[in-house]
PDB file of C-alpha atoms in Angstrom:
ATOM      1  CA  MET R   1      19.461  86.085  23.653  1.00 45.00           C
ATOM      2  CA  SER R   2      16.446  85.360  25.846  1.00 49.00           C
ATOM      3  CA  VAL R   3      14.564  84.048  22.787  1.00 47.00           C
ATOM      4  CA  ILE R   4      17.438  81.688  21.980  1.00 48.00           C
ATOM      5  CA  LYS R   5      17.661  80.533  25.577  1.00 46.00           C
ATOM      6  CA  GLY R   6      13.919  79.926  25.603  1.00 46.00           C
ATOM      7  CA  ALA R   7      14.105  77.878  22.426  1.00 45.00           C
ATOM      8  CA  VAL R   8      16.997  75.831  23.792  1.00 42.00           C
ATOM      9  CA  LEU R   9      15.109  75.221  27.037  1.00 45.00           C
ATOM     10  CA  ALA R  10      11.994  74.142  25.154  1.00 49.00           C
ATOM     11  CA  LEU R  11      14.055  71.765  23.018  1.00 44.00           C
ATOM     12  CA  ALA R  12      15.736  70.325  26.108  1.00 46.00           C
ATOM     13  CA  ILE R  13      12.367  69.727  27.753  1.00 44.00           C
ATOM     14  CA  GLN R  14      11.089  68.027  24.607  1.00 53.00           C
ATOM     15  CA  ILE R  15      14.135  65.763  24.391  1.00 44.00           C
ATOM     16  CA  PHE R  16      13.840  64.919  28.087  1.00 45.00           C
ATOM     17  CA  SER R  17      10.169  64.094  27.679  1.00 47.00           C
ATOM     18  CA  LEU R  18      10.838  61.820  24.712  1.00 46.00           C
ATOM     19  CA  SER R  19      13.670  60.121  26.593  1.00 45.00           C
ATOM     20  CA  ALA R  20      11.410  59.511  29.557  1.00 47.00           C
ATOM     21  CA  LEU R  21       8.790  57.964  27.308  1.00 47.00           C
ATOM     22  CA  ALA R  22      11.331  55.733  25.574  1.00 51.00           C
ATOM     23  CA  ALA R  23      12.707  54.626  28.934  1.00 74.00           C
ATOM     24  CA  GLU R  24       9.684  52.406  29.661  1.00 95.00           C
ATOM     25  CA  ARG R  25      10.466  48.785  28.902  1.00 97.00           C
ATOM     26  CA  TRP R  26       8.159  45.800  29.192  1.00 98.00           C
ATOM     27  CA  VAL R  27       9.466  42.278  29.779  1.00 98.00           C
ATOM     28  CA  VAL R  28       7.032  39.812  28.211  1.00 98.00           C
ATOM     29  CA  THR R  29       7.064  36.023  28.353  1.00 98.00           C
ATOM     30  CA  THR R  30       6.106  34.097  25.250  1.00 98.00           C
ATOM     31  CA  LEU R  31       6.753  30.804  23.496  1.00 97.00           C
ATOM     32  CA  GLU R  32       8.477  29.485  20.396  1.00 96.00           C
ATOM     33  CA  TRP R  33       5.424  29.615  18.131  1.00 97.00           C
ATOM     34  CA  PRO R  34       6.614  30.545  14.653  1.00 97.00           C
ATOM     35  CA  PRO R  35       5.745  32.480  12.633  1.00 97.00           C
ATOM     36  CA  PHE R  36       4.042  34.536  15.371  1.00 98.00           C
ATOM     37  CA  THR R  37       6.630  34.493  18.174  1.00 98.00           C
ATOM     38  CA  CYS R  38      10.058  33.038  17.545  1.00 96.00           C
ATOM     39  CA  SER R  39      13.535  33.772  18.870  1.00 96.00           C
ATOM     40  CA  ARG R  40      15.108  32.879  15.501  1.00 94.00           C
ATOM     41  CA  CYS R  41      12.569  34.550  13.193  1.00 95.00           C
ATOM     42  CA  PRO R  42      13.064  38.001  11.651  1.00 95.00           C
ATOM     43  CA  GLU R  43      11.948  40.600  14.220  1.00 96.00           C
ATOM     44  CA  ASN R  44      10.907  37.734  16.543  1.00 97.00           C
ATOM     45  CA  GLY R  45       7.883  36.843  14.419  1.00 97.00           C
ATOM     46  CA  ALA R  46       4.671  38.422  13.145  1.00 98.00           C
ATOM     47  CA  ALA R  47       2.856  38.928  16.452  1.00 98.00           C
ATOM     48  CA  ALA R  48       6.021  40.046  18.230  1.00 98.00           C
ATOM     49  CA  LYS R  49       6.805  42.636  15.551  1.00 98.00           C
ATOM     50  CA  ALA R  50       3.229  43.900  15.682  1.00 98.00           C
ATOM     51  CA  LEU R  51       3.397  44.259  19.477  1.00 98.00           C
ATOM     52  CA  LYS R  52       6.698  46.139  19.279  1.00 98.00           C
ATOM     53  CA  ASP R  53       5.392  48.438  16.556  1.00 98.00           C
ATOM     54  CA  THR R  54       2.211  49.086  18.523  1.00 98.00           C
ATOM     55  CA  LEU R  55       3.866  49.897  21.852  1.00 98.00           C
ATOM     56  CA  LYS R  56       6.508  52.013  20.163  1.00 97.00           C
ATOM     57  CA  THR R  57       3.747  54.536  19.402  1.00 97.00           C
ATOM     58  CA  VAL R  58       3.374  55.159  23.147  1.00 97.00           C
ATOM     59  CA  GLY R  59       7.100  55.103  23.966  1.00 97.00           C
ATOM     60  CA  VAL R  60       7.360  51.520  25.241  1.00 98.00           C
ATOM     61  CA  SER R  61      10.052  49.040  24.204  1.00 98.00           C
ATOM     62  CA  VAL R  62       9.590  45.291  24.576  1.00 98.00           C
ATOM     63  CA  GLU R  63      11.918  42.478  25.621  1.00 98.00           C
ATOM     64  CA  PHE R  64      10.653  38.970  24.873  1.00 98.00           C
ATOM     65  CA  VAL R  65      11.708  36.004  26.990  1.00 98.00           C
ATOM     66  CA  PHE R  66      10.985  32.608  25.431  1.00 98.00           C
ATOM     67  CA  TYR R  67       9.867  29.532  27.395  1.00 96.00           C
ATOM     68  CA  PRO R  68       7.793  26.411  26.810  1.00 94.00           C
ATOM     69  CA  TRP R  69       4.177  27.600  26.920  1.00 94.00           C
ATOM     70  CA  THR R  70       3.226  26.370  30.401  1.00 93.00           C
ATOM     71  CA  GLN R  71       6.381  27.980  31.819  1.00 96.00           C
ATOM     72  CA  ALA R  72       5.698  31.195  29.897  1.00 96.00           C
ATOM     73  CA  ILE R  73       2.324  31.421  31.618  1.00 96.00           C
ATOM     74  CA  LYS R  74       3.776  30.638  35.053  1.00 96.00           C
ATOM     75  CA  ARG R  75       6.683  33.070  34.725  1.00 97.00           C
ATOM     76  CA  GLY R  76       4.285  35.653  33.363  1.00 97.00           C
ATOM     77  CA  GLU R  77       2.906  35.973  36.913  1.00 96.00           C
ATOM     78  CA  ARG R  78       6.120  37.551  38.223  1.00 97.00           C
ATOM     79  CA  PRO R  79       6.007  41.270  39.087  1.00 97.00           C
ATOM     80  CA  GLU R  80       9.058  42.109  36.961  1.00 97.00           C
ATOM     81  CA  VAL R  81       7.199  40.668  33.951  1.00 98.00           C
ATOM     82  CA  VAL R  82       4.223  42.545  32.486  1.00 98.00           C
ATOM     83  CA  GLY R  83       2.463  39.391  31.337  1.00 98.00           C
ATOM     84  CA  PHE R  84       2.405  36.847  28.535  1.00 98.00           C
ATOM     85  CA  PHE R  85       1.139  36.635  24.973  1.00 97.00           C
ATOM     86  CA  PRO R  86      -0.329  35.710  22.530  1.00 97.00           C
ATOM     87  CA  VAL R  87      -3.165  33.990  24.345  1.00 96.00           C
ATOM     88  CA  TRP R  88      -6.526  32.554  23.340  1.00 95.00           C
ATOM     89  CA  PRO R  89      -9.575  33.378  25.506  1.00 93.00           C
ATOM     90  CA  GLU R  90      -9.780  29.754  26.704  1.00 91.00           C
ATOM     91  CA  THR R  91      -6.204  29.937  28.016  1.00 90.00           C
ATOM     92  CA  PHE R  92      -6.641  32.897  30.363  1.00 90.00           C
ATOM     93  CA  ARG R  93      -5.726  32.295  33.987  1.00 89.00           C
ATOM     94  CA  PRO R  94      -7.355  33.805  37.102  1.00 91.00           C
ATOM     95  CA  GLY R  95      -5.684  37.067  38.088  1.00 92.00           C
ATOM     96  CA  PHE R  96      -4.743  38.068  34.538  1.00 96.00           C
ATOM     97  CA  SER R  97      -6.391  40.925  32.649  1.00 97.00           C
ATOM     98  CA  PRO R  98      -6.912  40.808  28.868  1.00 97.00           C
ATOM     99  CA  SER R  99      -6.042  43.493  26.369  1.00 98.00           C
ATOM    100  CA  HIS R 100      -8.314  44.394  23.501  1.00 98.00           C
ATOM    101  CA  LEU R 101      -8.180  41.971  20.586  1.00 98.00           C
ATOM    102  CA  LEU R 102      -4.755  41.891  18.910  1.00 98.00           C
ATOM    103  CA  PHE R 103      -5.264  39.639  15.869  1.00 98.00           C
ATOM    104  CA  ARG R 104      -6.952  36.504  14.551  1.00 98.00           C
ATOM    105  CA  SER R 105      -5.538  33.341  12.995  1.00 97.00           C
ATOM    106  CA  PRO R 106      -7.236  30.127  11.806  1.00 97.00           C
ATOM    107  CA  LEU R 107      -7.134  26.957  13.885  1.00 97.00           C
ATOM    108  CA  GLY R 108      -7.334  23.685  11.982  1.00 97.00           C
ATOM    109  CA  ILE R 109      -6.407  20.016  11.820  1.00 98.00           C
ATOM    110  CA  ILE R 110      -3.220  18.601  10.346  1.00 98.00           C
ATOM    111  CA  GLN R 111      -3.406  15.055   9.021  1.00 97.00           C
ATOM    112  CA  GLN R 112      -1.435  12.292   7.395  1.00 97.00           C
ATOM    113  CA  ARG R 113      -1.180  13.135   3.708  1.00 95.00           C
ATOM    114  CA  SER R 114      -1.739   9.473   2.796  1.00 95.00           C
ATOM    115  CA  LYS R 115      -4.788   9.171   5.089  1.00 96.00           C
ATOM    116  CA  PRO R 116      -6.691  12.475   4.978  1.00 96.00           C
ATOM    117  CA  LEU R 117      -9.453  12.883   7.550  1.00 97.00           C
ATOM    118  CA  VAL R 118     -13.016  13.133   6.291  1.00 95.00           C
ATOM    119  CA  TRP R 119     -15.124  15.397   8.485  1.00 97.00           C
ATOM    120  CA  SER R 120     -17.606  18.247   8.380  1.00 96.00           C
ATOM    121  CA  LYS R 121     -17.939  18.728  12.137  1.00 96.00           C
ATOM    122  CA  LEU R 122     -15.576  17.879  14.988  1.00 97.00           C
ATOM    123  CA  SER R 123     -17.712  15.000  16.241  1.00 97.00           C
ATOM    124  CA  ASP R 124     -17.017  13.239  12.915  1.00 97.00           C
ATOM    125  CA  LEU R 125     -13.489  12.674  14.223  1.00 98.00           C
ATOM    126  CA  LYS R 126     -14.784  10.191  16.796  1.00 97.00           C
ATOM    127  CA  GLY R 127     -12.492   7.192  16.977  1.00 95.00           C
ATOM    128  CA  LYS R 128      -9.503   9.121  15.650  1.00 97.00           C
ATOM    129  CA  LYS R 129      -6.524   9.934  17.836  1.00 97.00           C
ATOM    130  CA  ILE R 130      -6.019  13.710  17.789  1.00 98.00           C
ATOM    131  CA  GLY R 131      -2.965  15.446  19.202  1.00 98.00           C
ATOM    132  CA  ILE R 132      -3.213  18.595  21.294  1.00 98.00           C
ATOM    133  CA  THR R 133      -0.529  20.732  22.933  1.00 96.00           C
ATOM    134  CA  GLU R 134      -0.257  21.035  26.717  1.00 93.00           C
ATOM    135  CA  GLY R 135      -1.448  24.367  28.078  1.00 91.00           C
ATOM    136  CA  TYR R 136      -3.457  25.372  24.993  1.00 94.00           C
ATOM    137  CA  GLY R 137      -7.118  26.295  25.511  1.00 92.00           C
ATOM    138  CA  ASN R 138      -8.316  24.808  22.173  1.00 95.00           C
ATOM    139  CA  THR R 139     -12.013  25.650  21.613  1.00 96.00           C
ATOM    140  CA  VAL R 140     -15.167  25.373  23.716  1.00 95.00           C
ATOM    141  CA  GLU R 141     -16.701  22.761  21.406  1.00 96.00           C
ATOM    142  CA  PHE R 142     -13.498  20.743  21.134  1.00 97.00           C
ATOM    143  CA  ASN R 143     -13.099  20.703  24.923  1.00 97.00           C
ATOM    144  CA  ARG R 144     -16.730  19.630  25.366  1.00 97.00           C
ATOM    145  CA  LEU R 145     -16.303  16.713  22.963  1.00 97.00           C
ATOM    146  CA  VAL R 146     -13.152  15.632  24.789  1.00 97.00           C
ATOM    147  CA  LYS R 147     -14.927  15.815  28.146  1.00 96.00           C
ATOM    148  CA  GLU R 148     -17.807  13.741  26.783  1.00 97.00           C
ATOM    149  CA  LYS R 149     -15.256  11.213  25.456  1.00 96.00           C
ATOM    150  CA  ILE R 150     -16.422  11.673  21.893  1.00 97.00           C
ATOM    151  CA  LEU R 151     -12.946  12.789  20.880  1.00 97.00           C
ATOM    152  CA  LYS R 152      -9.829  10.871  21.878  1.00 97.00           C
ATOM    153  CA  VAL R 153      -6.810  13.111  22.366  1.00 97.00           C
ATOM    154  CA  GLU R 154      -3.161  12.851  23.282  1.00 97.00           C
ATOM    155  CA  ALA R 155      -1.493  15.859  24.902  1.00 96.00           C
ATOM    156  CA  VAL R 156       2.131  16.556  24.002  1.00 95.00           C
ATOM    157  CA  LYS R 157       4.539  19.293  25.016  1.00 92.00           C
ATOM    158  CA  SER R 158       4.811  21.147  21.702  1.00 94.00           C
ATOM    159  CA  ASP R 159       3.290  21.699  18.270  1.00 96.00           C
ATOM    160  CA  ASP R 160       6.554  20.411  16.855  1.00 94.00           C
ATOM    161  CA  THR R 161       5.965  17.044  18.554  1.00 96.00           C
ATOM    162  CA  ASN R 162       2.416  16.896  17.219  1.00 97.00           C
ATOM    163  CA  LEU R 163       3.654  17.440  13.682  1.00 97.00           C
ATOM    164  CA  ARG R 164       6.246  14.683  13.951  1.00 96.00           C
ATOM    165  CA  LYS R 165       3.760  12.243  15.494  1.00 97.00           C
ATOM    166  CA  VAL R 166       1.278  12.826  12.693  1.00 98.00           C
ATOM    167  CA  ALA R 167       4.029  12.388  10.095  1.00 97.00           C
ATOM    168  CA  LEU R 168       5.070   9.086  11.690  1.00 96.00           C
ATOM    169  CA  GLY R 169       1.476   7.813  11.844  1.00 96.00           C
ATOM    170  CA  GLN R 170       1.375   7.853  15.642  1.00 97.00           C
ATOM    171  CA  LEU R 171      -1.542  10.295  15.526  1.00 98.00           C
ATOM    172  CA  ASP R 172      -4.382  10.497  13.034  1.00 98.00           C
ATOM    173  CA  GLY R 173      -4.312  14.271  13.254  1.00 98.00           C
ATOM    174  CA  ALA R 174      -3.519  17.226  15.489  1.00 98.00           C
ATOM    175  CA  LEU R 175      -5.253  20.470  16.374  1.00 98.00           C
ATOM    176  CA  MET R 176      -2.950  23.336  15.376  1.00 97.00           C
ATOM    177  CA  ASP R 177      -2.867  26.916  14.233  1.00 97.00           C
ATOM    178  CA  ILE R 178      -2.680  26.636  10.458  1.00 96.00           C
ATOM    179  CA  ASN R 179       0.060  29.242   9.991  1.00 96.00           C
ATOM    180  CA  ASN R 180       2.143  27.585  12.688  1.00 97.00           C
ATOM    181  CA  ALA R 181       1.613  24.191  11.021  1.00 96.00           C
ATOM    182  CA  ARG R 182       2.674  25.549   7.617  1.00 94.00           C
ATOM    183  CA  TYR R 183       5.833  27.032   9.110  1.00 95.00           C
ATOM    184  CA  LEU R 184       6.791  23.818  10.902  1.00 95.00           C
ATOM    185  CA  MET R 185       6.073  21.703   7.827  1.00 94.00           C
ATOM    186  CA  HIS R 186       7.992  23.793   5.323  1.00 92.00           C
ATOM    187  CA  VAL R 187      10.707  25.528   7.373  1.00 92.00           C
ATOM    188  CA  THR R 188      11.460  23.527  10.516  1.00 93.00           C
ATOM    189  CA  HIS R 189      10.809  20.021   9.149  1.00 93.00           C
ATOM    190  CA  PRO R 190      10.769  20.243   5.328  1.00 93.00           C
ATOM    191  CA  LYS R 191      11.433  16.493   5.054  1.00 93.00           C
ATOM    192  CA  LEU R 192       8.061  15.860   6.697  1.00 92.00           C
ATOM    193  CA  ALA R 193       6.080  18.134   4.382  1.00 90.00           C
ATOM    194  CA  GLY R 194       5.400  15.227   2.022  1.00 93.00           C
ATOM    195  CA  ARG R 195       3.820  13.222   4.834  1.00 96.00           C
ATOM    196  CA  VAL R 196       1.597  15.855   6.416  1.00 96.00           C
ATOM    197  CA  SER R 197      -1.115  18.145   5.059  1.00 95.00           C
ATOM    198  CA  VAL R 198      -3.544  20.670   6.486  1.00 95.00           C
ATOM    199  CA  SER R 199      -7.226  19.810   6.341  1.00 95.00           C
ATOM    200  CA  PRO R 200      -9.027  22.431   4.223  1.00 93.00           C
ATOM    201  CA  ARG R 201     -11.748  22.857   6.841  1.00 94.00           C
ATOM    202  CA  ILE R 202     -11.183  25.521   9.519  1.00 96.00           C
ATOM    203  CA  VAL R 203     -12.103  24.658  13.110  1.00 97.00           C
ATOM    204  CA  GLN R 204     -12.264  28.286  14.243  1.00 96.00           C
ATOM    205  CA  ASP R 205     -10.683  31.666  13.655  1.00 97.00           C
ATOM    206  CA  LYS R 206      -9.001  32.227  16.992  1.00 97.00           C
ATOM    207  CA  ASP R 207      -8.769  35.581  18.753  1.00 98.00           C
ATOM    208  CA  HIS R 208      -5.411  36.460  20.321  1.00 98.00           C
ATOM    209  CA  PHE R 209      -4.861  38.789  23.271  1.00 98.00           C
ATOM    210  CA  PHE R 210      -2.182  40.006  25.670  1.00 98.00           C
ATOM    211  CA  ALA R 211      -2.565  38.792  29.283  1.00 98.00           C
ATOM    212  CA  PHE R 212      -1.447  41.286  31.967  1.00 98.00           C
ATOM    213  CA  ASN R 213      -0.602  39.901  35.388  1.00 97.00           C
ATOM    214  CA  ILE R 214      -2.068  41.271  38.609  1.00 97.00           C
ATOM    215  CA  HIS R 215       1.032  43.388  39.291  1.00 97.00           C
ATOM    216  CA  ASN R 216       0.788  45.219  35.970  1.00 97.00           C
ATOM    217  CA  LYS R 217      -2.898  45.357  35.131  1.00 94.00           C
ATOM    218  CA  ALA R 218      -2.747  49.161  35.146  1.00 95.00           C
ATOM    219  CA  LYS R 219      -0.759  48.887  31.915  1.00 97.00           C
ATOM    220  CA  VAL R 220      -3.764  47.428  30.082  1.00 97.00           C
ATOM    221  CA  ASP R 221      -4.988  50.914  29.204  1.00 97.00           C
ATOM    222  CA  LYS R 222      -1.625  51.868  27.683  1.00 98.00           C
ATOM    223  CA  LEU R 223      -1.676  48.928  25.264  1.00 98.00           C
ATOM    224  CA  ASN R 224      -5.352  49.434  24.462  1.00 98.00           C
ATOM    225  CA  LYS R 225      -4.732  53.088  23.622  1.00 97.00           C
ATOM    226  CA  ALA R 226      -1.720  52.134  21.500  1.00 98.00           C
ATOM    227  CA  LEU R 227      -3.856  49.661  19.544  1.00 98.00           C
ATOM    228  CA  ALA R 228      -5.903  52.621  18.299  1.00 97.00           C
ATOM    229  CA  ASN R 229      -2.748  53.939  16.576  1.00 97.00           C
ATOM    230  CA  VAL R 230      -2.115  50.887  14.378  1.00 97.00           C
ATOM    231  CA  ASN R 231      -3.788  48.073  12.479  1.00 98.00           C
ATOM    232  CA  TYR R 232      -2.331  45.127  14.386  1.00 98.00           C
ATOM    233  CA  GLN R 233      -3.930  42.524  12.116  1.00 98.00           C
ATOM    234  CA  ARG R 234      -2.488  44.192   9.037  1.00 98.00           C
ATOM    235  CA  ILE R 235       1.029  44.159  10.514  1.00 98.00           C
ATOM    236  CA  VAL R 236       0.669  40.431  11.200  1.00 98.00           C
ATOM    237  CA  ASP R 237      -0.789  39.728   7.752  1.00 97.00           C
ATOM    238  CA  ASP R 238       1.901  41.762   5.980  1.00 97.00           C
ATOM    239  CA  TYR R 239       4.589  39.821   7.836  1.00 96.00           C
ATOM    240  CA  LEU R 240       3.033  36.485   6.873  1.00 95.00           C
ATOM    241  CA  LEU R 241       2.752  37.604   3.265  1.00 93.00           C
ATOM    242  CA  LYS R 242       6.379  38.688   3.205  1.00 92.00           C
ATOM    243  CA  TYR R 243       7.930  35.648   4.855  1.00 89.00           C
ATOM    244  CA  MET R 244       5.495  32.788   4.163  1.00 83.00           C
ATOM    245  CA  ARG R 245       3.962  33.385   0.744  1.00 69.00           C
ATOM    246  CA  ARG R 246       6.236  30.815  -0.932  1.00 56.00           C
ATOM    247  CA  LEU R 247       5.781  28.007   1.579  1.00 58.00           C
ATOM    248  CA  ASP R 248       2.906  26.119  -0.077  1.00 53.00           C
TER     249      ASP R 248
END
């Protein structure tokens, strides 16, 4: 009887321990940035699924709250929120702590299909009107060329707006994540796909991180340890292969 009681007690302790682990929940702010983070996408998008799968290995569940990007960053400062993601290095704000690298995705230029841009380096785009999205960090070189007035840019509130402006000829091009551009062209606005194309030249492969606010920076180690349990990039790539392989 004592052996049975001991086994039952051990099982109860194990169940309690697992329940305690599963009880941790992170609220994370993000943006509508398909196919990576998206309230309407399967499993909330590639990056969101990868984050959930990663944190599940250390007993953490995730709740995503979607806002326009600048609001996602601002609301990510609140103590009841762990932070925001996915974020480029140039977009980090003072007081936030970065995770280890999560994944990479190519940044490029979309253009009018009837007037493709000819360029080998960003400075070749001098004289062209290039759209950017408010709150995005872009790249160091791109920002330098804008500051030196070599590049002329127009900031808009969303990637969606950039796509439509390029399609309508109001912009010569726009700086966008290529996978995001493909999704918007072929899923969100399929009628515009005939007017817009993606330049074959890559501006930069962008690194993406999680930004922890000052109230929750102690949680950085938990995510970093969880990243050792998975291949985050592979989860993202497998998602893109599954849901986007037929778009082009």
